Short mmCIF file of C-alpha atoms and ligand atoms in Angstrom, two decimals:
data_model
loop_
_atom_site.label_atom_id
_atom_site.label_comp_id
_atom_site.label_asym_id
_atom_site.label_seq_id
_atom_site.Cartn_x
_atom_site.Cartn_y
_atom_site.Cartn_z
CA MET A 1 0.00 0.00 0.00
CA PHE A 2 0.94 3.64 -0.39
CA SER A 3 1.62 5.96 2.56
CA ALA A 4 -1.21 6.85 4.94
CA GLU A 5 -0.80 10.46 3.82
CA CYS A 6 -1.53 9.50 0.20
CA TYR A 7 -4.94 8.01 1.09
CA THR A 8 -5.75 10.89 3.46
CA THR A 9 -5.05 13.40 0.69
CA ARG A 10 -7.24 11.50 -1.77
CA ARG A 11 -10.15 11.49 0.69
CA GLN A 12 -9.59 15.18 1.45
CA CYS A 13 -10.05 15.97 -2.26
CA LEU A 14 -13.40 14.13 -2.20
CA LYS A 15 -14.55 16.15 0.79
CA THR A 16 -13.63 19.39 -0.97
CA ASP A 17 -15.66 18.38 -4.05
CA ILE A 18 -18.71 16.95 -2.29
CA GLU A 19 -19.19 19.68 0.34
CA SER A 20 -21.86 18.03 2.51
CA GLY A 21 -23.58 14.80 3.50
CA LEU A 22 -22.18 11.26 3.63
CA ILE A 23 -19.93 9.56 1.09
CA LEU A 24 -20.47 5.81 1.22
CA PHE A 25 -18.08 3.25 -0.27
CA LEU A 26 -18.95 -0.44 -0.44
CA GLY A 27 -16.00 -2.80 -0.72
CA ASN A 28 -16.39 -6.10 -2.54
CA GLY A 29 -17.40 -9.31 -0.80
CA GLU A 30 -16.28 -12.83 -1.51
CA SER A 31 -17.97 -14.37 -4.51
CA ALA A 32 -18.95 -18.05 -4.45
CA ILE A 33 -18.09 -20.31 -7.40
CA ASN A 34 -20.28 -23.31 -6.62
CA ALA A 35 -20.70 -23.21 -2.83
CA ALA A 36 -20.40 -20.48 -0.21
CA ASP A 37 -17.01 -21.65 1.06
CA ASN A 38 -15.46 -22.12 -2.40
CA CYS A 39 -14.85 -18.64 -3.76
CA TYR A 40 -13.31 -16.92 -6.76
CA PHE A 41 -10.01 -15.18 -6.13
CA PHE A 42 -10.94 -12.06 -4.13
CA ARG A 43 -10.66 -8.73 -5.95
CA GLN A 44 -11.33 -5.52 -4.03
CA ASP A 45 -13.39 -2.77 -5.61
CA SER A 46 -10.90 -0.40 -7.25
CA SER A 47 -12.35 2.83 -5.84
CA PHE A 48 -12.37 1.29 -2.35
CA LEU A 49 -8.74 0.34 -2.85
CA TYR A 50 -7.90 3.80 -4.18
CA PHE A 51 -9.40 5.80 -1.29
CA TRP A 52 -9.07 3.39 1.65
CA GLY A 53 -6.17 1.06 0.74
CA ILE A 54 -7.59 -2.03 2.47
CA ASP A 55 -7.52 -5.12 0.27
CA LEU A 56 -9.93 -7.28 2.30
CA PRO A 57 -13.51 -8.47 1.69
CA ASN A 58 -16.73 -7.37 3.40
CA LEU A 59 -15.89 -3.79 4.29
CA ALA A 60 -17.67 -0.49 3.83
CA ALA A 61 -16.53 3.04 4.59
CA VAL A 62 -18.19 6.37 5.19
CA ILE A 63 -16.92 9.93 5.09
CA ASP A 64 -19.19 12.31 6.98
CA VAL A 65 -18.26 15.52 5.21
CA ASP A 66 -19.98 17.81 7.73
CA ALA A 67 -18.72 16.10 10.89
CA GLU A 68 -15.30 15.54 9.26
CA THR A 69 -15.17 11.88 10.29
CA GLU A 70 -13.98 8.86 8.35
CA THR A 71 -15.06 5.39 9.42
CA VAL A 72 -14.41 1.89 8.08
CA PHE A 73 -17.07 -0.73 8.86
CA GLY A 74 -16.26 -4.42 9.12
CA ASP A 75 -16.15 -7.33 11.50
CA ASP A 76 -12.98 -8.67 13.09
CA PRO A 77 -12.32 -12.37 12.52
CA SER A 78 -13.75 -14.64 15.21
CA MET A 79 -11.72 -17.50 16.74
CA ASP A 80 -13.63 -19.83 14.42
CA ASP A 81 -12.48 -17.75 11.41
CA MET A 82 -8.89 -17.70 12.66
CA ILE A 83 -8.74 -21.50 12.78
CA TRP A 84 -9.13 -21.40 8.99
CA THR A 85 -7.39 -18.16 8.08
CA GLY A 86 -4.72 -17.78 10.77
CA PRO A 87 -4.33 -14.75 13.04
CA GLN A 88 -5.19 -11.44 11.32
CA PRO A 89 -4.63 -7.86 12.50
CA SER A 90 -7.81 -6.23 13.78
CA LEU A 91 -9.65 -3.73 11.60
CA SER A 92 -8.71 -0.87 13.93
CA GLU A 93 -5.01 -1.79 13.61
CA ARG A 94 -5.25 -1.82 9.83
CA CYS A 95 -7.10 1.50 9.87
CA LYS A 96 -4.43 3.11 12.03
CA GLU A 97 -1.74 2.19 9.48
CA LEU A 98 -3.77 3.96 6.81
CA GLY A 99 -4.49 7.16 8.71
CA ILE A 100 -8.15 6.28 9.40
CA HIS A 101 -9.12 7.08 12.97
CA GLN A 102 -12.45 5.28 13.33
CA SER A 103 -13.64 1.76 12.71
CA ALA A 104 -16.89 0.04 13.65
CA THR A 105 -18.70 -3.26 13.17
CA PHE A 106 -20.49 -3.75 9.88
CA SER A 107 -23.95 -3.63 11.48
CA LYS A 108 -23.24 -0.06 12.66
CA LEU A 109 -23.31 1.02 9.01
CA HIS A 110 -27.11 0.65 8.94
CA GLU A 111 -27.47 2.98 11.93
CA ILE A 112 -25.22 5.66 10.45
CA VAL A 113 -26.78 5.62 6.99
CA GLY A 114 -30.30 5.24 8.39
CA ALA A 115 -29.85 8.27 10.69
CA ALA A 116 -28.55 10.41 7.81
CA LEU A 117 -31.45 9.43 5.54
CA LYS A 118 -33.94 10.22 8.31
CA LYS A 119 -32.57 13.77 8.46
CA ASN A 120 -32.71 14.01 4.65
CA ARG A 121 -28.95 14.39 4.44
CA PRO A 122 -27.49 13.44 1.04
CA VAL A 123 -25.77 10.02 0.94
CA HIS A 124 -23.43 9.79 -2.07
CA PHE A 125 -22.38 6.43 -3.46
CA LEU A 126 -20.92 5.03 -6.70
CA PRO A 127 -22.90 2.88 -9.15
CA PRO A 128 -23.10 -0.74 -7.94
CA TYR A 129 -22.00 -3.43 -10.42
CA ARG A 130 -22.29 -6.59 -8.31
CA MET A 131 -25.49 -8.13 -7.02
CA ASP A 132 -24.27 -8.12 -3.39
CA GLN A 133 -23.61 -4.37 -3.53
CA MET A 134 -27.07 -3.80 -5.00
CA MET A 135 -28.64 -5.82 -2.20
CA GLN A 136 -26.68 -3.94 0.47
CA LEU A 137 -27.78 -0.61 -1.00
CA SER A 138 -31.33 -1.86 -1.27
CA ASP A 139 -31.24 -2.76 2.45
CA LEU A 140 -29.58 0.50 3.52
CA PHE A 141 -31.94 2.73 1.54
CA CYS A 142 -35.05 0.52 1.93
CA MET A 143 -35.57 0.67 -1.82
CA ASN A 144 -35.94 -1.72 -4.69
CA ARG A 145 -32.55 -2.78 -6.22
CA GLN A 146 -33.11 -1.15 -9.61
CA VAL A 147 -34.40 2.07 -8.07
CA VAL A 148 -31.48 2.50 -5.67
CA ALA A 149 -28.90 1.73 -8.40
CA GLN A 150 -30.15 4.75 -10.33
CA LYS A 151 -29.51 7.01 -7.35
CA ALA A 152 -25.72 6.79 -7.67
CA SER A 153 -24.20 10.23 -7.16
CA LYS A 154 -23.14 12.10 -10.31
CA SER A 155 -21.05 14.56 -8.31
CA LEU A 156 -19.21 11.70 -6.57
CA ILE A 157 -18.64 9.97 -9.93
CA ARG A 158 -17.19 13.20 -11.36
CA SER A 159 -14.95 13.71 -8.35
CA VAL A 160 -13.64 10.13 -8.40
CA VAL A 161 -13.05 10.20 -12.17
CA ARG A 162 -11.15 13.49 -11.89
CA GLN A 163 -8.78 12.06 -9.29
CA ARG A 164 -8.29 8.54 -10.57
CA SER A 165 -7.69 9.69 -14.18
CA VAL A 166 -4.41 11.41 -13.32
CA LYS A 167 -1.77 8.94 -12.20
CA SER A 168 0.88 9.87 -9.61
CA ASP A 169 4.51 8.78 -9.95
CA ALA A 170 3.90 6.04 -7.38
CA GLU A 171 0.97 4.75 -9.44
CA LEU A 172 3.02 4.90 -12.64
CA ALA A 173 5.68 2.79 -10.93
CA GLN A 174 2.99 0.19 -10.12
CA ILE A 175 1.75 0.20 -13.72
CA GLU A 176 5.30 -0.16 -15.02
CA SER A 177 5.88 -3.14 -12.75
CA ALA A 178 2.73 -4.75 -14.20
CA ILE A 179 4.02 -4.04 -17.73
CA THR A 180 7.38 -5.62 -16.87
CA ILE A 181 5.53 -8.84 -16.00
CA ASN A 182 3.45 -8.41 -19.14
CA GLY A 183 6.62 -8.22 -21.24
CA ALA A 184 7.76 -11.57 -19.87
CA MET A 185 4.33 -12.99 -20.73
CA GLN A 186 4.54 -11.69 -24.31
CA THR A 187 8.08 -12.92 -25.01
CA THR A 188 7.21 -16.32 -23.50
CA ALA A 189 4.19 -16.51 -25.82
CA MET A 190 6.42 -15.62 -28.80
CA ARG A 191 8.85 -18.40 -27.97
CA MET A 192 6.09 -20.93 -27.31
CA ALA A 193 4.01 -20.20 -30.45
CA THR A 194 5.37 -23.16 -32.35
CA PRO A 195 3.58 -25.52 -34.77
CA GLY A 196 1.91 -28.47 -33.05
CA ARG A 197 1.30 -26.74 -29.72
CA HIS A 198 -2.20 -25.95 -28.51
CA GLU A 199 -3.09 -22.37 -27.69
CA ARG A 200 -3.96 -23.39 -24.11
CA GLU A 201 -0.37 -24.48 -23.44
CA VAL A 202 0.76 -20.91 -24.12
CA VAL A 203 -2.09 -19.46 -22.04
CA GLY A 204 -1.34 -21.79 -19.11
CA ALA A 205 2.33 -20.85 -19.16
CA ILE A 206 1.90 -17.07 -19.38
CA GLU A 207 -0.90 -16.91 -16.81
CA GLY A 208 1.20 -19.01 -14.43
CA LEU A 209 4.12 -16.70 -15.03
CA ALA A 210 2.03 -13.66 -14.08
CA TYR A 211 0.87 -15.25 -10.84
CA GLY A 212 4.39 -16.38 -10.00
CA LEU A 213 5.79 -12.89 -10.46
CA SER A 214 3.12 -10.80 -8.71
CA GLY A 215 1.09 -13.22 -6.58
CA ARG A 216 -2.05 -11.71 -8.07
CA LYS A 217 -4.57 -12.95 -10.59
CA LEU A 218 -5.05 -11.34 -13.97
CA PRO A 219 -6.78 -8.00 -14.57
CA PHE A 220 -8.80 -9.60 -17.42
CA ARG A 221 -9.10 -12.88 -19.26
CA THR A 222 -6.24 -13.64 -21.63
CA ILE A 223 -6.91 -13.63 -25.35
CA PHE A 224 -4.53 -15.90 -27.21
CA SER A 225 -5.90 -17.06 -30.51
CA ILE A 226 -5.02 -17.93 -34.08
CA HIS A 227 -8.48 -16.54 -34.90
CA GLY A 228 -7.69 -12.96 -33.96
CA GLN A 229 -10.59 -11.67 -36.05
CA VAL A 230 -12.86 -12.80 -33.19
CA LEU A 231 -12.09 -9.84 -30.96
CA HIS A 232 -12.61 -11.36 -27.53
CA ASN A 233 -11.80 -14.96 -28.33
CA HIS A 234 -11.52 -16.96 -25.11
CA CYS A 235 -11.36 -20.38 -26.74
CA HIS A 236 -7.83 -21.77 -26.47
CA ASP A 237 -8.35 -25.21 -27.95
CA ASN A 238 -6.81 -24.78 -31.41
CA GLN A 239 -3.64 -26.54 -32.40
CA MET A 240 -1.24 -24.06 -33.99
CA LYS A 241 0.39 -24.68 -37.33
CA ALA A 242 3.13 -22.92 -39.28
CA GLY A 243 1.80 -19.85 -41.04
CA ASP A 244 -0.91 -19.08 -38.45
CA LEU A 245 -0.99 -15.65 -36.91
CA ALA A 246 -1.70 -15.61 -33.17
CA ILE A 247 -3.00 -12.55 -31.32
CA CYS A 248 -1.85 -12.40 -27.70
CA ASP A 249 -3.78 -9.78 -25.69
CA CYS A 250 -2.96 -10.19 -22.02
CA GLY A 251 -2.19 -8.32 -18.85
CA ALA A 252 -0.85 -8.66 -15.34
CA GLU A 253 -1.64 -6.98 -12.04
CA SER A 254 1.06 -5.31 -9.97
CA SER A 255 1.40 -6.22 -6.29
CA MET A 256 -1.03 -3.39 -5.45
CA GLY A 257 -3.58 -4.23 -8.13
CA TYR A 258 -2.63 -1.90 -11.00
CA ALA A 259 -3.18 -3.35 -14.46
CA SER A 260 -1.17 -3.70 -17.61
CA ASP A 261 -2.73 -4.56 -20.97
CA THR A 262 -0.61 -5.27 -24.05
CA THR A 263 -1.13 -7.06 -27.33
CA ARG A 264 1.33 -8.58 -29.74
CA THR A 265 0.66 -10.51 -32.94
CA ILE A 266 2.88 -13.54 -33.34
CA PRO A 267 3.73 -15.57 -36.45
CA VAL A 268 3.45 -19.25 -35.52
CA GLY A 269 6.73 -20.83 -36.54
CA GLY A 270 8.62 -17.56 -36.24
CA ARG A 271 8.35 -16.00 -39.73
CA PHE A 272 5.68 -13.62 -41.05
CA THR A 273 4.53 -14.37 -44.61
CA GLY A 274 4.72 -11.48 -47.11
CA ARG A 275 1.00 -10.82 -46.82
CA GLN A 276 1.10 -10.94 -43.01
CA LYS A 277 4.01 -8.50 -43.03
CA ASP A 278 2.03 -6.07 -45.24
CA ILE A 279 -0.92 -5.97 -42.81
CA TYR A 280 1.34 -5.95 -39.74
CA GLU A 281 3.16 -2.85 -41.03
CA VAL A 282 -0.19 -1.11 -41.55
CA VAL A 283 -1.14 -1.69 -37.90
CA LEU A 284 2.30 -0.67 -36.65
CA GLY A 285 2.03 2.49 -38.75
CA MET A 286 -1.38 3.23 -37.21
CA GLN A 287 0.12 2.93 -33.72
CA MET A 288 3.18 5.04 -34.56
CA ASP A 289 1.03 7.83 -36.06
CA ALA A 290 -1.20 7.74 -32.97
CA LEU A 291 1.72 7.87 -30.51
CA ALA A 292 3.36 10.76 -32.36
CA ALA A 293 0.19 12.86 -32.27
CA MET A 294 -0.85 12.31 -28.65
CA LYS A 295 -0.41 15.29 -26.35
CA PRO A 296 -2.41 17.22 -23.76
CA GLY A 297 -5.46 18.97 -25.18
CA VAL A 298 -5.89 16.68 -28.19
CA PRO A 299 -9.15 14.70 -28.07
CA PHE A 300 -8.41 10.96 -28.15
CA ARG A 301 -11.20 10.69 -30.74
CA ASP A 302 -8.95 12.64 -33.14
CA ILE A 303 -6.13 10.17 -32.45
CA HIS A 304 -8.51 7.30 -33.24
CA LEU A 305 -9.42 9.00 -36.54
CA LEU A 306 -5.74 9.53 -37.33
CA ALA A 307 -5.18 5.77 -37.02
CA ALA A 308 -8.21 5.24 -39.25
CA ARG A 309 -6.67 7.61 -41.79
CA ARG A 310 -3.39 5.64 -41.82
CA LEU A 311 -5.34 2.41 -42.33
CA SER A 312 -7.29 3.94 -45.22
CA SER A 313 -4.28 5.38 -47.03
CA ASP A 314 -2.23 2.18 -46.56
CA PHE A 315 -5.16 0.01 -47.73
CA LYS A 316 -5.45 2.25 -50.78
CA LYS A 317 -1.78 1.55 -51.54
CA LEU A 318 -2.42 -2.19 -51.09
CA GLY A 319 -5.34 -1.92 -53.54
CA LEU A 320 -7.94 -3.03 -50.99
CA MET A 321 -9.63 0.38 -50.77
CA HIS A 322 -10.20 3.18 -53.29
CA GLY A 323 -11.08 6.85 -53.40
CA ASP A 324 -10.54 9.87 -51.27
CA VAL A 325 -8.86 8.98 -47.95
CA SER A 326 -10.74 11.65 -45.96
CA GLU A 327 -14.01 10.25 -47.27
CA MET A 328 -13.02 6.70 -46.29
CA VAL A 329 -12.48 7.96 -42.74
CA GLU A 330 -15.49 10.26 -42.57
CA SER A 331 -17.91 7.70 -44.02
CA GLY A 332 -16.73 4.99 -41.63
CA ALA A 333 -15.76 2.62 -44.47
CA TYR A 334 -12.45 1.86 -42.70
CA ALA A 335 -14.35 0.40 -39.73
CA LEU A 336 -14.93 -2.83 -41.66
CA PHE A 337 -11.32 -3.60 -40.78
CA PHE A 338 -11.04 -1.66 -37.49
CA PRO A 339 -14.39 -2.02 -35.72
CA HIS A 340 -13.22 -1.16 -32.18
CA GLY A 341 -11.88 1.90 -30.40
CA LEU A 342 -8.20 2.85 -30.38
CA GLY A 343 -7.89 2.55 -26.62
CA HIS A 344 -9.10 3.18 -23.09
CA MET A 345 -7.92 4.55 -19.77
CA MET A 346 -6.00 2.08 -17.62
CA GLY A 347 -5.15 2.04 -13.91
CA LEU A 348 -6.52 -0.02 -11.05
CA ASP A 349 -9.01 -1.37 -13.61
CA VAL A 350 -7.93 -2.51 -17.04
CA HIS A 351 -10.76 -0.39 -18.48
CA ASP A 352 -10.24 2.17 -15.79
CA MET A 353 -13.36 3.20 -13.87
CA GLU A 354 -15.65 1.50 -16.35
CA SER A 355 -18.00 0.57 -13.50
CA LEU A 356 -18.66 4.31 -13.00
CA GLY A 357 -20.02 4.53 -16.55
CA GLU A 358 -17.96 4.67 -19.75
CA ASN A 359 -19.40 8.02 -20.77
CA HIS A 360 -18.47 9.61 -17.43
CA VAL A 361 -14.87 8.48 -17.93
CA GLY A 362 -14.28 8.95 -21.65
CA TYR A 363 -16.69 11.69 -22.78
CA THR A 364 -17.64 15.25 -21.78
CA GLU A 365 -20.53 17.66 -22.21
CA ASN A 366 -18.97 18.76 -25.49
CA ILE A 367 -17.70 15.43 -26.81
CA ARG A 368 -20.60 13.02 -27.07
CA ARG A 369 -20.43 9.41 -28.19
CA ASP A 370 -20.52 9.03 -31.98
CA THR A 371 -23.16 6.73 -33.42
CA ARG A 372 -21.14 5.60 -36.47
CA PHE A 373 -20.15 1.92 -36.58
CA GLY A 374 -16.66 1.54 -35.12
CA LEU A 375 -16.51 4.97 -33.49
CA ASN A 376 -19.50 4.01 -31.34
CA ARG A 377 -17.20 1.51 -29.58
CA LEU A 378 -14.59 4.12 -28.65
CA ARG A 379 -14.27 4.10 -24.84
CA LEU A 380 -12.21 7.29 -24.60
CA ALA A 381 -12.85 10.34 -26.78
CA LYS A 382 -12.20 13.40 -24.59
CA PRO A 383 -9.09 15.61 -24.67
CA LEU A 384 -5.96 14.08 -23.17
CA GLU A 385 -4.42 15.48 -19.98
CA PRO A 386 -0.95 15.05 -18.49
CA GLY A 387 -0.92 12.00 -16.22
CA PHE A 388 -3.56 10.04 -18.14
CA VAL A 389 -2.57 6.43 -18.83
CA VAL A 390 -4.27 5.03 -21.91
CA THR A 391 -3.86 2.01 -24.13
CA VAL A 392 -3.12 2.53 -27.82
CA GLU A 393 -4.31 -0.59 -29.58
CA PRO A 394 -5.01 -0.32 -33.29
CA GLY A 395 -6.03 -3.48 -35.10
CA VAL A 396 -6.86 -4.71 -38.57
CA TYR A 397 -9.18 -7.71 -38.93
CA PHE A 398 -10.80 -9.63 -41.74
CA ILE A 399 -14.09 -10.74 -40.20
CA PRO A 400 -15.77 -13.09 -42.73
CA PRO A 401 -19.42 -12.70 -41.62
CA LEU A 402 -19.08 -8.90 -41.52
CA ILE A 403 -17.35 -8.74 -44.92
CA ARG A 404 -20.05 -10.99 -46.43
CA GLN A 405 -22.82 -8.83 -45.00
CA TRP A 406 -21.32 -5.55 -46.23
CA ARG A 407 -20.51 -7.10 -49.63
CA ALA A 408 -24.12 -8.32 -50.00
CA GLU A 409 -25.30 -4.74 -49.34
CA ASN A 410 -22.42 -3.31 -51.40
CA ARG A 411 -21.90 -1.02 -48.42
CA PHE A 412 -19.23 1.63 -49.17
CA GLY A 413 -18.83 -0.10 -52.56
CA ASP A 414 -17.04 3.03 -53.86
CA HIS A 415 -14.32 2.60 -51.27
CA ILE A 416 -13.98 -1.11 -50.55
CA ASP A 417 -12.75 -3.56 -53.21
CA TYR A 418 -14.69 -6.65 -52.12
CA ARG A 419 -13.26 -8.76 -54.96
CA ARG A 420 -9.69 -8.20 -53.77
CA LEU A 421 -10.70 -8.99 -50.17
CA GLU A 422 -11.62 -12.56 -51.17
CA PRO A 423 -8.13 -14.03 -50.53
CA PHE A 424 -8.04 -12.36 -47.09
CA LEU A 425 -11.11 -14.15 -45.72
CA ASP A 426 -8.87 -16.64 -43.89
CA PHE A 427 -6.32 -14.03 -42.77
CA GLY A 428 -7.45 -13.50 -39.16
CA GLY A 429 -6.29 -10.25 -37.59
CA VAL A 430 -3.45 -8.15 -36.27
CA ARG A 431 -3.50 -5.99 -33.13
CA ILE A 432 -0.65 -4.16 -31.44
CA GLU A 433 -1.20 -2.58 -28.02
CA ASP A 434 0.94 -0.65 -25.59
CA ASP A 435 0.21 1.31 -22.43
CA VAL A 436 0.98 4.98 -22.78
CA ARG A 437 1.38 7.90 -20.39
CA VAL A 438 0.41 11.39 -21.49
CA THR A 439 3.29 13.72 -20.58
CA SER A 440 3.37 17.53 -20.37
CA ASP A 441 4.03 17.84 -24.11
CA GLY A 442 3.48 14.43 -25.71
CA ALA A 443 3.13 10.78 -24.83
CA ALA A 444 5.49 7.96 -23.83
CA VAL A 445 5.09 4.21 -24.00
CA LEU A 446 5.37 2.86 -20.44
CA GLY A 447 7.51 -0.03 -19.24
CA PRO A 448 10.47 -1.83 -20.75
CA PRO A 449 10.04 -2.26 -24.52
CA ILE A 450 8.36 -5.48 -25.69
CA PRO A 451 9.47 -6.74 -29.16
CA LYS A 452 7.23 -5.01 -31.68
CA THR A 453 8.81 -4.52 -35.12
CA VAL A 454 8.69 -7.41 -37.61
CA PRO A 455 12.41 -8.26 -37.14
CA ALA A 456 12.22 -7.92 -33.33
CA VAL A 457 9.16 -10.21 -33.07
CA GLU A 458 10.70 -12.78 -35.44
CA ALA A 459 13.98 -12.70 -33.52
CA CYS A 460 12.18 -13.28 -30.20
CA CYS A 461 10.13 -16.15 -31.67
CA ASN A 462 13.34 -17.84 -32.80
CA ARG A 463 15.27 -17.30 -29.60
MN1 MN B 501 -6.83 -2.97 -24.07
#
C-alpha cells in the first residue's frame, strides 16, 4: 500500500468536491463459485482500494463531510475464522496504518446511513455493479434494487473520475511493474508459439508466469488465438500450425492491483509471410502515427481517426480500398477492418473506472459518443491530460461474416474492393497494443520495450 498520507489526501479531495452529506463506499465481498465456502479469487473494488487502501472483503466506509469523520465498517475475525485463516490484524489496527481514525462493526453502518437518511442528508455512493452491492444498497436505503442503483451520485462519480484519471509517480511505478511482467508474458508466448502446440499451453504458461511474479490474478481474461478476427476470443483449444498468426492480448496486475494490458501478434513458426508482413506494417504504422500525435489537449477521438486515416491510405496503396482517404475515414468505411476503439484509460481497472459509466470516464458535455459503426465503440474520446494512462491498440481484422454482410449490401462499394478482399477471408487479424502515459508535451510508452517490429518479433520467436 501507499503511505497513509496518500490516502488521506485522496479522501480530502473528495470532501472538498462533495461539500456536505455522507460519502459511502462499499467494498467487494467474496464471490462463491459453486458453494459459499469455495470462492473466486478475491478482488477488491478499485475505488475502495484507491481511497481506503484495504484489500480485504466485506468492508464499507463512510466519510461524513460535515462532521469531518472517516469510518471503516467491518467485523474482526472470530476464533472460528482464525482456525481457517490464521491470526489477522484487527480492523482498527489496519485502519491506524492507513491514517483512518475510526472503525466500527459492519452492522453499525445501517445505523449511520439510516440516521442520515432520516434527516434528509445526502448520501453519495458510486454505481453498484455486483449483485451483493445492489442488495446492500437496497437494504440500507429501503428501496428496490433497480431504483437504488439509479440514485448513484453524479457529483461523486465526477470527483472520483477526476482524481483517478491522473496517475501519480507512485501509481506509474505500479503500472510499469505490471508491464514488466506483461513483457515476460509476451516474449514467453512468442517463444512458445510453435507448430503443433495448442493455444492453451501458451495461455497456461503465461498466466502461471504472471501469478508467480506478482502473486495476483489477472486483470482480465487472456486472449490468445489464431483466430484474432474474433475480438474477444476466449477459446484456447486450437492446435497451432506454421503460417498461423496468433494474437496475444494479455495483462498482469502489480502487487497493489494496478493493471497492464498489451497485445502482440505472433507468427506461428517464427516468420511472417509477405502478406502478413504487409498488414502488420499497416497496424504498426497506425500505432506510430497515434503515438506521435498524442499530447495534452488533443481529443483521443482525433487520435482514433488519425489511425483510421493511416489504415485507409495504406489500404489504398495495397489496392484493398479506393477513393478519397478523408471520405473513407469520414464515411466509416475503414471500420470494416477496425471495428473497435483505439484505446481506453487504464489504472486499477484494465478499463479504468468502467464501473462508473464509460461516458463519465471517456466523454464530456462537449464530446458526445458518436453513433457511427466503429466509433460508437470508442471508450475514450475526450481531450488528453498530463498524467492520463491510456492504451493505444489499433487493429486490422478480416471478419468473414461482416465482410459478407457488407458485400451483400455493397456497403461503401465506392471505397472497398470486395473482390480483392476474397483471398483475405482466412487471414485473421493483427492488433498491437501498448500502455501509454500522457506527458506535459506528448506521450510515452510505459515499461520496458516489448518486441514489436517485424524483425524484433521474429527474432524473439526464434530465440
Ligand atoms: Mn486494451
